[in-house]
């Protein structure tokens, strides 16, 4: 066995995964080659020493963030499945459409007649075509607002992120992606003003159970007293009674900020 | 993971609980920032959900997960080129080393040695540090590493050996600096 072959097998020695035949060959070489022997000893000791380096732990907030994101993703997935089911239903209806051109024409004429008759019967005042176009435009505007809000919320500048929160106020309250970004801002934005603005923006998303759960969690984990107070106010506005246990804990926590405890007391009175 | 792929996304929580600490350790070693490491752990699990349909049930989950983790780390590094973090600052943030030595004086010397070793590890080039972290701290077998790094098993062994040599060189230089 050459020096290079032995070096490649040293890793197996450290991992204790060397088979018996190779182990004998490596041992034989090391006995005969003092250079390799010294190197194997030094690197082996260093390899062992690496195990003493302590491992690092993530902060507990990571778990909360993960569950927030998972909830948001699950809800978005459920919404997606629902619309897919609706699409399937449309496909089945379309399958009833005849393939023969003559039948297609006859059916078209019949439908046209039915449409005209129903139109006359209903005598609608509003221009329905225009309504559907407006709905489509509204959808496109919502999509655009979502993109603007999400991209601004990821900016380095706090001012831009504040603008992102302001844009988030303009999207549909069912938009899980924006909700998730807002929750992330509440819990992790380095700037308190952005955190406070994000708490305010959450009012619009109050009907979502994700918002309620996240607000309750944030009350007990948040470090900034101003944001904690804003979160307590939000829980009261949303009439979220699930916050009661957290508020009681906060009230009894002597290390918590005095103003926060005062606000928790006020909120508990509101819930009674 | 197969259940997650089939749509039972709540099962991702089981995978998170099983792997998030190890992933955090990997990202901590690679990025040297607690907050970034946590963000990247979160990013990996979001990517797992997003790309769940591409998971091959015949391959180990951990291998696939670390391939995603490496991509997340590369994307992060690309976005943050030019961002420099003080190595000393990072080294100081690590928990106090647990010493196996007996007497208090001996324990103190040992603790200093370990701190130098930590510093040497932090100063290794990213590719060398990565392979050592995966092999030594994440306990990956060479076969698994070959899949994650997309190379031959022989190449994995050579790369670990070279990383150890580089680590030794930096460590001895630090010991010399301290002595002088």
Tab-separated table of C-alpha atoms in Angstrom:
chain	number	residue	atom	x	y	z
A	1	UNK	CA	0.000	0.000	0.000
A	2	UNK	CA	1.406	3.431	-0.976
A	3	UNK	CA	1.391	6.591	1.169
A	4	UNK	CA	-1.439	8.098	-0.954
A	5	UNK	CA	-3.564	4.951	-0.621
A	6	UNK	CA	-3.085	5.020	3.143
A	7	UNK	CA	-4.092	8.705	3.338
A	8	UNK	CA	-7.376	7.948	1.571
A	9	UNK	CA	-8.052	5.175	4.067
A	10	UNK	CA	-7.294	7.271	7.151
A	11	UNK	CA	-10.818	8.704	6.917
A	12	UNK	CA	-12.196	5.166	7.213
A	13	UNK	CA	-9.945	4.611	10.229
A	14	UNK	CA	-11.390	7.712	11.949
A	15	UNK	CA	-14.933	6.604	11.106
A	16	UNK	CA	-14.098	3.049	12.208
A	17	UNK	CA	-15.393	1.757	8.897
A	18	UNK	CA	-12.212	0.109	7.636
A	19	UNK	CA	-12.565	-3.593	6.786
A	20	UNK	CA	-10.191	-6.095	8.387
A	21	UNK	CA	-7.981	-6.611	5.312
A	22	UNK	CA	-7.464	-2.881	4.716
A	23	UNK	CA	-6.923	-2.308	8.433
A	24	UNK	CA	-4.037	-4.794	8.398
A	25	UNK	CA	-2.553	-3.217	5.260
A	26	UNK	CA	-2.786	0.310	6.747
A	27	UNK	CA	-1.253	-0.875	10.002
A	28	UNK	CA	1.579	-2.533	8.102
A	29	UNK	CA	2.319	0.659	6.173
A	30	UNK	CA	2.194	2.857	9.266
A	31	UNK	CA	4.684	0.597	11.053
A	32	UNK	CA	7.093	0.921	8.148
A	33	UNK	CA	6.538	4.639	7.301
A	34	UNK	CA	7.266	7.070	10.165
A	35	UNK	CA	5.999	10.109	8.156
A	36	UNK	CA	2.572	8.570	7.556
A	37	UNK	CA	2.507	7.197	11.082
A	38	UNK	CA	3.104	10.640	12.638
A	39	UNK	CA	0.525	12.259	10.379
A	40	UNK	CA	-2.060	9.571	11.124
A	41	UNK	CA	-1.542	10.073	14.829
A	42	UNK	CA	-1.814	13.889	14.684
A	43	UNK	CA	-4.855	13.996	12.416
A	44	UNK	CA	-6.532	11.168	14.325
A	45	UNK	CA	-6.142	13.106	17.587
A	46	UNK	CA	-7.529	16.250	15.914
A	47	UNK	CA	-10.497	14.242	14.571
A	48	UNK	CA	-11.243	13.020	18.109
A	49	UNK	CA	-10.860	16.527	19.508
A	50	UNK	CA	-13.499	17.860	17.084
A	51	UNK	CA	-16.135	15.869	18.964
A	52	UNK	CA	-15.596	18.093	22.028
A	53	UNK	CA	-16.756	21.230	20.203
A	54	UNK	CA	-20.193	21.952	21.677
A	55	UNK	CA	-23.198	21.979	19.394
A	56	UNK	CA	-25.307	25.112	19.088
A	57	UNK	CA	-29.039	25.319	19.667
A	58	UNK	CA	-31.580	27.394	17.738
A	59	UNK	CA	-33.775	29.827	19.660
A	60	UNK	CA	-37.239	28.508	20.610
A	61	UNK	CA	-38.877	31.098	18.312
A	62	UNK	CA	-37.737	29.028	15.328
A	63	UNK	CA	-40.282	26.360	16.205
A	64	UNK	CA	-43.084	28.961	16.388
A	65	UNK	CA	-42.109	30.388	13.018
A	66	UNK	CA	-42.086	26.943	11.449
A	67	UNK	CA	-45.579	26.118	12.716
A	68	UNK	CA	-46.886	29.501	11.532
A	69	UNK	CA	-45.526	28.852	8.045
A	70	UNK	CA	-46.840	25.274	8.034
A	71	UNK	CA	-50.348	26.453	9.017
A	72	UNK	CA	-50.312	29.122	6.340
A	73	UNK	CA	-49.119	26.619	3.728
A	74	UNK	CA	-51.753	24.048	4.725
A	75	UNK	CA	-54.546	26.627	4.451
A	76	UNK	CA	-53.301	27.807	1.072
A	77	UNK	CA	-53.100	24.166	-0.064
A	78	UNK	CA	-56.678	23.504	1.085
A	79	UNK	CA	-57.866	26.592	-0.816
A	80	UNK	CA	-55.994	25.353	-3.887
A	81	UNK	CA	-57.600	21.885	-3.625
A	82	UNK	CA	-61.020	23.506	-3.351
A	83	UNK	CA	-60.549	25.489	-6.552
A	84	UNK	CA	-59.171	22.356	-8.282
A	85	UNK	CA	-62.382	20.531	-7.330
A	86	UNK	CA	-64.368	23.373	-8.838
A	87	UNK	CA	-62.280	23.108	-12.006
A	88	UNK	CA	-63.020	19.357	-12.192
A	89	UNK	CA	-66.694	20.096	-11.990
A	90	UNK	CA	-66.378	22.510	-14.910
A	91	UNK	CA	-64.493	19.848	-16.889
A	92	UNK	CA	-67.333	17.376	-16.358
A	93	UNK	CA	-69.898	19.911	-17.564
A	94	UNK	CA	-67.784	20.670	-20.627
A	95	UNK	CA	-67.630	16.946	-21.403
A	96	UNK	CA	-71.382	17.109	-22.126
A	97	UNK	CA	-70.667	19.361	-25.121
A	98	UNK	CA	-71.430	17.382	-28.363
A	99	UNK	CA	-68.632	16.540	-30.798
A	100	UNK	CA	-70.639	16.671	-34.045
A	101	UNK	CA	-70.600	20.217	-35.543
A	102	UNK	CA	-74.305	19.988	-36.463
A	103	UNK	CA	-75.266	19.173	-32.887
A	104	UNK	CA	-72.906	21.841	-31.608
A	105	UNK	CA	-74.632	24.425	-33.803
A	106	UNK	CA	-78.097	23.258	-32.757
A	107	UNK	CA	-77.157	23.335	-29.090
A	108	UNK	CA	-75.575	26.779	-29.516
A	109	UNK	CA	-78.733	28.144	-31.113
A	110	UNK	CA	-80.877	26.593	-28.383
A	111	UNK	CA	-78.660	28.094	-25.684
A	112	UNK	CA	-78.731	31.452	-27.447
A	113	UNK	CA	-82.523	31.355	-27.541
A	114	UNK	CA	-82.662	30.383	-23.875
A	115	UNK	CA	-80.213	33.167	-23.060
A	116	UNK	CA	-82.146	35.800	-24.972
A	117	UNK	CA	-85.438	34.658	-23.398
A	118	UNK	CA	-83.979	34.672	-19.895
A	119	UNK	CA	-82.415	38.066	-20.599
A	120	UNK	CA	-85.744	39.512	-21.582
A	121	UNK	CA	-87.456	37.859	-18.657
A	122	UNK	CA	-85.010	39.130	-16.096
A	123	UNK	CA	-84.600	42.585	-17.725
A	124	UNK	CA	-81.432	43.238	-15.901
A	125	UNK	CA	-80.418	46.885	-15.601
A	126	UNK	CA	-76.653	46.448	-15.150
A	127	UNK	CA	-74.195	45.599	-17.901
A	128	UNK	CA	-73.110	42.101	-16.858
A	129	UNK	CA	-70.167	41.845	-19.278
A	130	UNK	CA	-68.712	44.958	-17.797
A	131	UNK	CA	-69.139	43.484	-14.310
A	132	UNK	CA	-67.102	40.405	-15.139
A	133	UNK	CA	-64.371	42.544	-16.656
A	134	UNK	CA	-64.291	44.653	-13.516
A	135	UNK	CA	-64.047	41.481	-11.413
A	136	UNK	CA	-61.148	40.284	-13.547
A	137	UNK	CA	-59.397	43.640	-13.266
A	138	UNK	CA	-59.949	43.613	-9.524
A	139	UNK	CA	-58.325	40.163	-9.347
A	140	UNK	CA	-55.336	41.383	-11.321
A	141	UNK	CA	-54.998	44.446	-9.082
A	142	UNK	CA	-55.066	42.190	-6.003
A	143	UNK	CA	-52.304	40.052	-7.492
A	144	UNK	CA	-50.229	43.135	-8.200
A	145	UNK	CA	-50.745	44.503	-4.684
A	146	UNK	CA	-49.653	41.154	-3.246
A	147	UNK	CA	-46.424	41.155	-5.277
A	148	UNK	CA	-45.637	44.758	-4.314
A	149	UNK	CA	-46.383	44.119	-0.612
A	150	UNK	CA	-44.292	40.940	-0.451
A	151	UNK	CA	-41.313	42.414	-2.251
A	152	UNK	CA	-41.326	45.597	-0.145
A	153	UNK	CA	-41.535	43.545	3.067
A	154	UNK	CA	-38.252	41.875	2.126
A	155	UNK	CA	-36.306	45.111	1.603
A	156	UNK	CA	-33.283	46.071	3.708
A	157	UNK	CA	-34.604	49.546	4.501
A	158	UNK	CA	-37.130	49.841	7.348
A	159	UNK	CA	-38.914	52.620	5.437
A	160	UNK	CA	-39.483	50.307	2.466
A	161	UNK	CA	-40.724	47.551	4.763
A	162	UNK	CA	-43.183	50.027	6.311
A	163	UNK	CA	-44.435	50.760	2.809
A	164	UNK	CA	-44.762	46.979	2.328
A	165	UNK	CA	-46.982	46.771	5.412
A	166	UNK	CA	-49.078	49.615	4.049
A	167	UNK	CA	-49.496	47.713	0.759
A	168	UNK	CA	-50.375	44.575	2.718
A	169	UNK	CA	-53.409	46.481	4.032
A	170	UNK	CA	-54.711	46.659	0.493
A	171	UNK	CA	-54.670	42.931	-0.365
A	172	UNK	CA	-57.482	40.436	0.159
A	173	UNK	CA	-57.766	39.326	3.778
A	174	UNK	CA	-57.599	35.671	2.643
A	175	UNK	CA	-54.109	36.067	1.137
A	176	UNK	CA	-52.060	33.580	3.161
A	177	UNK	CA	-48.734	34.556	1.637
A	178	UNK	CA	-49.113	38.173	2.750
A	179	UNK	CA	-50.452	37.061	6.134
A	180	UNK	CA	-47.417	34.832	6.634
A	181	UNK	CA	-45.085	37.722	5.678
A	182	UNK	CA	-46.871	40.041	8.119
A	183	UNK	CA	-46.595	37.499	10.945
A	184	UNK	CA	-42.926	37.150	10.162
A	185	UNK	CA	-42.550	40.953	10.364
A	186	UNK	CA	-44.381	41.060	13.714
A	187	UNK	CA	-42.096	38.429	15.214
A	188	UNK	CA	-38.778	38.993	13.523
A	189	UNK	CA	-38.446	42.401	11.927
A	190	UNK	CA	-35.473	44.193	13.541
A	191	UNK	CA	-37.376	47.505	13.564
A	192	UNK	CA	-40.089	48.055	16.214
A	193	UNK	CA	-41.990	50.526	14.003
A	194	UNK	CA	-42.333	47.888	11.291
A	195	UNK	CA	-43.439	45.360	13.914
A	196	UNK	CA	-46.107	47.756	15.206
A	197	UNK	CA	-47.338	48.573	11.699
A	198	UNK	CA	-47.534	44.847	10.942
A	199	UNK	CA	-49.632	44.258	14.095
A	200	UNK	CA	-52.021	46.985	12.912
A	201	UNK	CA	-52.228	45.410	9.472
A	202	UNK	CA	-53.185	42.075	11.065
A	203	UNK	CA	-56.577	43.561	12.006
A	204	UNK	CA	-57.683	42.995	8.406
A	205	UNK	CA	-56.687	39.311	8.647
A	206	UNK	CA	-58.509	38.781	11.965
A	207	UNK	CA	-60.994	36.289	10.569
A	208	UNK	CA	-58.236	33.752	9.859
A	209	UNK	CA	-57.549	31.180	12.598
A	210	UNK	CA	-53.856	31.405	11.660
A	211	UNK	CA	-53.833	35.078	12.679
A	212	UNK	CA	-55.546	34.332	15.979
A	213	UNK	CA	-53.192	31.479	16.890
A	214	UNK	CA	-50.140	33.503	15.884
A	215	UNK	CA	-51.252	36.566	17.877
A	216	UNK	CA	-51.764	34.432	20.996
A	217	UNK	CA	-48.318	32.856	20.532
A	218	UNK	CA	-46.668	36.215	19.912
A	219	UNK	CA	-48.148	37.722	23.102
A	220	UNK	CA	-46.211	35.233	25.175
A	221	UNK	CA	-43.000	35.224	23.156
A	222	UNK	CA	-42.508	38.818	22.008
A	223	UNK	CA	-39.729	40.815	23.667
A	224	UNK	CA	-40.681	44.422	22.821
A	225	UNK	CA	-43.190	45.875	25.352
A	226	UNK	CA	-44.731	48.268	22.793
A	227	UNK	CA	-45.432	45.425	20.393
A	228	UNK	CA	-46.740	43.233	23.218
A	229	UNK	CA	-49.238	45.948	24.140
A	230	UNK	CA	-50.293	46.299	20.496
A	231	UNK	CA	-50.754	42.526	20.292
A	232	UNK	CA	-52.886	42.531	23.449
A	233	UNK	CA	-55.042	45.297	21.950
A	234	UNK	CA	-55.370	43.275	18.754
A	235	UNK	CA	-56.474	40.167	20.685
A	236	UNK	CA	-59.128	42.295	22.446
A	237	UNK	CA	-60.301	43.806	19.135
A	238	UNK	CA	-60.558	40.323	17.613
A	239	UNK	CA	-62.385	39.110	20.761
A	240	UNK	CA	-59.922	36.242	20.812
A	241	UNK	CA	-60.605	34.529	24.133
A	242	UNK	CA	-57.861	31.986	23.462
A	243	UNK	CA	-55.477	34.723	24.570
A	244	UNK	CA	-56.817	34.592	28.132
A	245	UNK	CA	-54.361	31.956	29.497
A	246	UNK	CA	-51.402	33.852	27.983
A	247	UNK	CA	-52.669	37.116	29.462
A	248	UNK	CA	-53.010	35.520	32.906
A	249	UNK	CA	-49.466	34.156	32.701
A	250	UNK	CA	-48.216	37.581	31.648
A	251	UNK	CA	-50.055	39.230	34.531
A	252	UNK	CA	-48.405	36.876	37.011
A	253	UNK	CA	-44.948	37.204	35.484
A	254	UNK	CA	-43.073	39.610	37.750
A	255	UNK	CA	-40.219	39.925	35.234
A	256	UNK	CA	-42.588	41.272	32.537
A	257	UNK	CA	-42.756	44.994	31.788
A	258	UNK	CA	-45.122	46.861	34.182
A	259	UNK	CA	-47.046	48.554	31.338
A	260	UNK	CA	-47.509	45.236	29.582
A	261	UNK	CA	-48.845	43.651	32.765
A	262	UNK	CA	-51.198	46.596	33.246
A	263	UNK	CA	-52.474	46.170	29.680
A	264	UNK	CA	-52.908	42.414	30.218
A	265	UNK	CA	-54.998	43.172	33.311
A	266	UNK	CA	-57.123	45.601	31.284
A	267	UNK	CA	-57.579	43.011	28.521
A	268	UNK	CA	-58.630	40.316	30.998
A	269	UNK	CA	-61.290	42.668	32.369
A	270	UNK	CA	-62.505	43.223	28.796
A	271	UNK	CA	-62.827	39.478	28.243
A	272	UNK	CA	-64.910	38.984	31.394
B	1	UNK	CA	-41.721	12.179	3.808
B	2	UNK	CA	-43.835	9.950	1.592
B	3	UNK	CA	-46.914	11.024	3.534
B	4	UNK	CA	-45.960	14.685	3.135
B	5	UNK	CA	-45.564	14.101	-0.598
B	6	UNK	CA	-49.024	12.518	-0.688
B	7	UNK	CA	-50.545	15.687	0.827
B	8	UNK	CA	-50.409	15.003	4.601
B	9	UNK	CA	-48.425	18.175	5.181
B	10	UNK	CA	-48.902	18.142	8.950
B	11	UNK	CA	-46.416	15.237	8.953
B	12	UNK	CA	-43.707	17.726	8.075
B	13	UNK	CA	-43.781	18.671	11.751
B	14	UNK	CA	-42.328	15.224	12.580
B	15	UNK	CA	-39.476	15.770	10.136
B	16	UNK	CA	-38.909	19.275	11.505
B	17	UNK	CA	-38.655	18.007	15.073
B	18	UNK	CA	-36.242	15.279	13.975
B	19	UNK	CA	-33.883	17.345	11.847
B	20	UNK	CA	-34.094	21.068	12.615
B	21	UNK	CA	-31.340	21.102	15.257
B	22	UNK	CA	-28.851	19.316	13.021
B	23	UNK	CA	-29.747	21.598	10.116
B	24	UNK	CA	-29.289	24.611	12.361
B	25	UNK	CA	-25.825	23.346	13.352
B	26	UNK	CA	-24.923	22.956	9.676
B	27	UNK	CA	-26.099	26.469	8.783
B	28	UNK	CA	-24.447	27.963	11.870
B	29	UNK	CA	-21.131	26.483	10.774
B	30	UNK	CA	-21.621	27.738	7.239
B	31	UNK	CA	-23.042	31.240	7.803
B	32	UNK	CA	-21.727	32.165	11.259
B	33	UNK	CA	-24.958	34.013	12.087
B	34	UNK	CA	-27.683	32.737	14.399
B	35	UNK	CA	-30.535	34.614	12.726
B	36	UNK	CA	-29.446	33.665	9.213
B	37	UNK	CA	-29.038	30.035	10.251
B	38	UNK	CA	-32.584	30.004	11.649
B	39	UNK	CA	-33.959	31.669	8.510
B	40	UNK	CA	-32.228	29.058	6.372
B	41	UNK	CA	-33.648	26.178	8.447
B	42	UNK	CA	-37.108	27.635	7.874
B	43	UNK	CA	-36.300	28.073	4.184
B	44	UNK	CA	-35.324	24.402	3.859
B	45	UNK	CA	-38.656	23.216	5.250
B	46	UNK	CA	-40.584	25.587	2.976
B	47	UNK	CA	-38.592	24.242	0.020
B	48	UNK	CA	-39.345	20.670	1.132
B	49	UNK	CA	-43.056	21.488	0.934
B	50	UNK	CA	-42.700	23.278	-2.363
B	51	UNK	CA	-40.667	20.550	-4.049
B	52	UNK	CA	-42.225	17.563	-2.254
B	53	UNK	CA	-43.385	16.025	-5.522
B	54	UNK	CA	-39.749	15.678	-6.643
B	55	UNK	CA	-38.821	13.535	-3.616
B	56	UNK	CA	-37.692	10.051	-4.643
B	57	UNK	CA	-38.910	7.561	-2.028
B	58	UNK	CA	-36.081	5.152	-2.930
B	59	UNK	CA	-33.460	7.575	-1.667
B	60	UNK	CA	-32.831	8.480	1.981
B	61	UNK	CA	-34.707	11.594	3.100
B	62	UNK	CA	-31.688	13.053	4.882
B	63	UNK	CA	-29.637	13.057	1.670
B	64	UNK	CA	-32.380	14.882	-0.200
B	65	UNK	CA	-32.858	17.336	2.659
B	66	UNK	CA	-29.150	18.222	2.770
B	67	UNK	CA	-29.105	18.731	-0.991
B	68	UNK	CA	-31.884	21.276	-0.478
B	69	UNK	CA	-29.966	22.757	2.470
B	70	UNK	CA	-26.814	23.156	0.366
B	71	UNK	CA	-28.803	24.910	-2.362
B	72	UNK	CA	-30.397	27.217	0.211
B	73	UNK	CA	-26.952	28.000	1.589
B	74	UNK	CA	-25.517	28.671	-1.881
B	75	UNK	CA	-28.443	30.961	-2.751
B	76	UNK	CA	-27.906	32.819	0.500
B	77	UNK	CA	-24.162	33.143	-0.123
B	78	UNK	CA	-24.810	34.476	-3.630
B	79	UNK	CA	-27.246	37.088	-2.320
B	80	UNK	CA	-24.904	38.175	0.454
B	81	UNK	CA	-21.494	38.244	-1.237
B	82	UNK	CA	-19.516	41.049	0.339
B	83	UNK	CA	-21.153	40.597	3.723
B	84	UNK	CA	-18.322	39.910	6.125
B	85	UNK	CA	-18.759	38.687	9.672
B	86	UNK	CA	-15.974	38.890	12.215
B	87	UNK	CA	-14.671	35.413	12.871
B	88	UNK	CA	-13.634	36.349	16.377
B	89	UNK	CA	-17.140	37.559	17.109
B	90	UNK	CA	-18.587	34.293	15.837
B	91	UNK	CA	-16.152	32.194	17.815
B	92	UNK	CA	-17.057	34.014	21.008
B	93	UNK	CA	-20.750	33.341	20.528
B	94	UNK	CA	-20.355	29.590	20.743
B	95	UNK	CA	-21.286	27.926	24.033
B	96	UNK	CA	-18.517	27.261	26.532
B	97	UNK	CA	-16.692	24.061	25.589
B	98	UNK	CA	-17.264	21.102	27.884
B	99	UNK	CA	-13.891	19.843	28.966
B	100	UNK	CA	-13.121	16.230	29.690
B	101	UNK	CA	-10.015	17.152	31.680
B	102	UNK	CA	-9.924	16.631	35.465
B	103	UNK	CA	-8.295	19.452	37.474
B	104	UNK	CA	-9.437	23.096	37.149
B	105	UNK	CA	-6.105	24.250	35.691
B	106	UNK	CA	-6.014	21.405	33.208
B	107	UNK	CA	-9.645	22.071	32.330
B	108	UNK	CA	-8.857	25.713	31.594
B	109	UNK	CA	-5.965	24.806	29.258
B	110	UNK	CA	-8.124	22.246	27.524
B	111	UNK	CA	-10.943	24.782	27.164
B	112	UNK	CA	-8.550	27.238	25.493
B	113	UNK	CA	-7.344	24.523	23.105
B	114	UNK	CA	-10.906	23.717	22.121
B	115	UNK	CA	-11.640	27.390	21.558
B	116	UNK	CA	-8.627	27.566	19.236
B	117	UNK	CA	-9.898	24.506	17.418
B	118	UNK	CA	-13.311	26.156	17.018
B	119	UNK	CA	-11.623	29.230	15.630
B	120	UNK	CA	-9.562	27.123	13.236
B	121	UNK	CA	-12.720	25.398	12.025
B	122	UNK	CA	-14.397	28.765	11.451
B	123	UNK	CA	-11.397	29.921	9.414
B	124	UNK	CA	-11.471	26.931	7.061
B	125	UNK	CA	-12.647	27.654	3.496
B	126	UNK	CA	-16.395	26.996	3.163
B	127	UNK	CA	-16.095	23.777	1.104
B	128	UNK	CA	-13.650	22.213	3.551
B	129	UNK	CA	-15.646	23.337	6.568
B	130	UNK	CA	-18.813	21.937	5.003
B	131	UNK	CA	-17.443	18.463	4.420
B	132	UNK	CA	-16.044	18.285	7.971
B	133	UNK	CA	-19.309	19.495	9.481
B	134	UNK	CA	-21.341	16.956	7.534
B	135	UNK	CA	-18.948	14.106	8.211
B	136	UNK	CA	-17.891	14.787	11.814
B	137	UNK	CA	-20.807	16.692	13.351
B	138	UNK	CA	-23.743	15.361	11.341
B	139	UNK	CA	-22.319	11.846	11.376
B	140	UNK	CA	-22.804	11.249	7.652
B	141	UNK	CA	-21.302	8.134	6.147
B	142	UNK	CA	-19.064	8.526	3.111
B	143	UNK	CA	-21.713	6.954	0.839
B	144	UNK	CA	-24.304	9.462	2.023
B	145	UNK	CA	-21.835	12.330	1.615
B	146	UNK	CA	-21.062	11.222	-1.932
B	147	UNK	CA	-24.765	11.551	-2.781
B	148	UNK	CA	-25.153	14.914	-1.078
B	149	UNK	CA	-22.005	16.343	-2.693
B	150	UNK	CA	-22.624	14.541	-5.971
B	151	UNK	CA	-19.185	12.946	-6.234
B	152	UNK	CA	-17.461	9.554	-5.905
B	153	UNK	CA	-16.862	7.972	-2.489
B	154	UNK	CA	-13.103	8.080	-3.133
B	155	UNK	CA	-13.326	11.818	-3.765
B	156	UNK	CA	-15.210	12.257	-0.472
B	157	UNK	CA	-12.382	10.549	1.441
B	158	UNK	CA	-9.727	12.638	-0.247
B	159	UNK	CA	-11.675	15.837	0.448
B	160	UNK	CA	-12.117	14.967	4.141
B	161	UNK	CA	-8.408	14.172	4.416
B	162	UNK	CA	-7.471	17.503	2.779
B	163	UNK	CA	-9.909	19.380	5.005
B	164	UNK	CA	-8.313	17.790	8.082
B	165	UNK	CA	-4.841	18.753	6.856
B	166	UNK	CA	-5.990	22.350	6.290
B	167	UNK	CA	-7.615	22.400	9.726
B	168	UNK	CA	-4.428	21.154	11.336
B	169	UNK	CA	-2.401	23.829	9.557
B	170	UNK	CA	-4.690	26.666	10.719
B	171	UNK	CA	-4.913	25.228	14.232
B	172	UNK	CA	-1.127	24.984	14.590
B	173	UNK	CA	-0.762	28.545	13.284
B	174	UNK	CA	-3.233	29.763	15.910
B	175	UNK	CA	-1.424	27.834	18.647
B	176	UNK	CA	1.853	29.436	17.467
B	177	UNK	CA	0.264	32.936	17.476
B	178	UNK	CA	-0.968	32.389	21.016
B	179	UNK	CA	2.409	31.145	22.248
B	180	UNK	CA	4.347	34.080	20.742
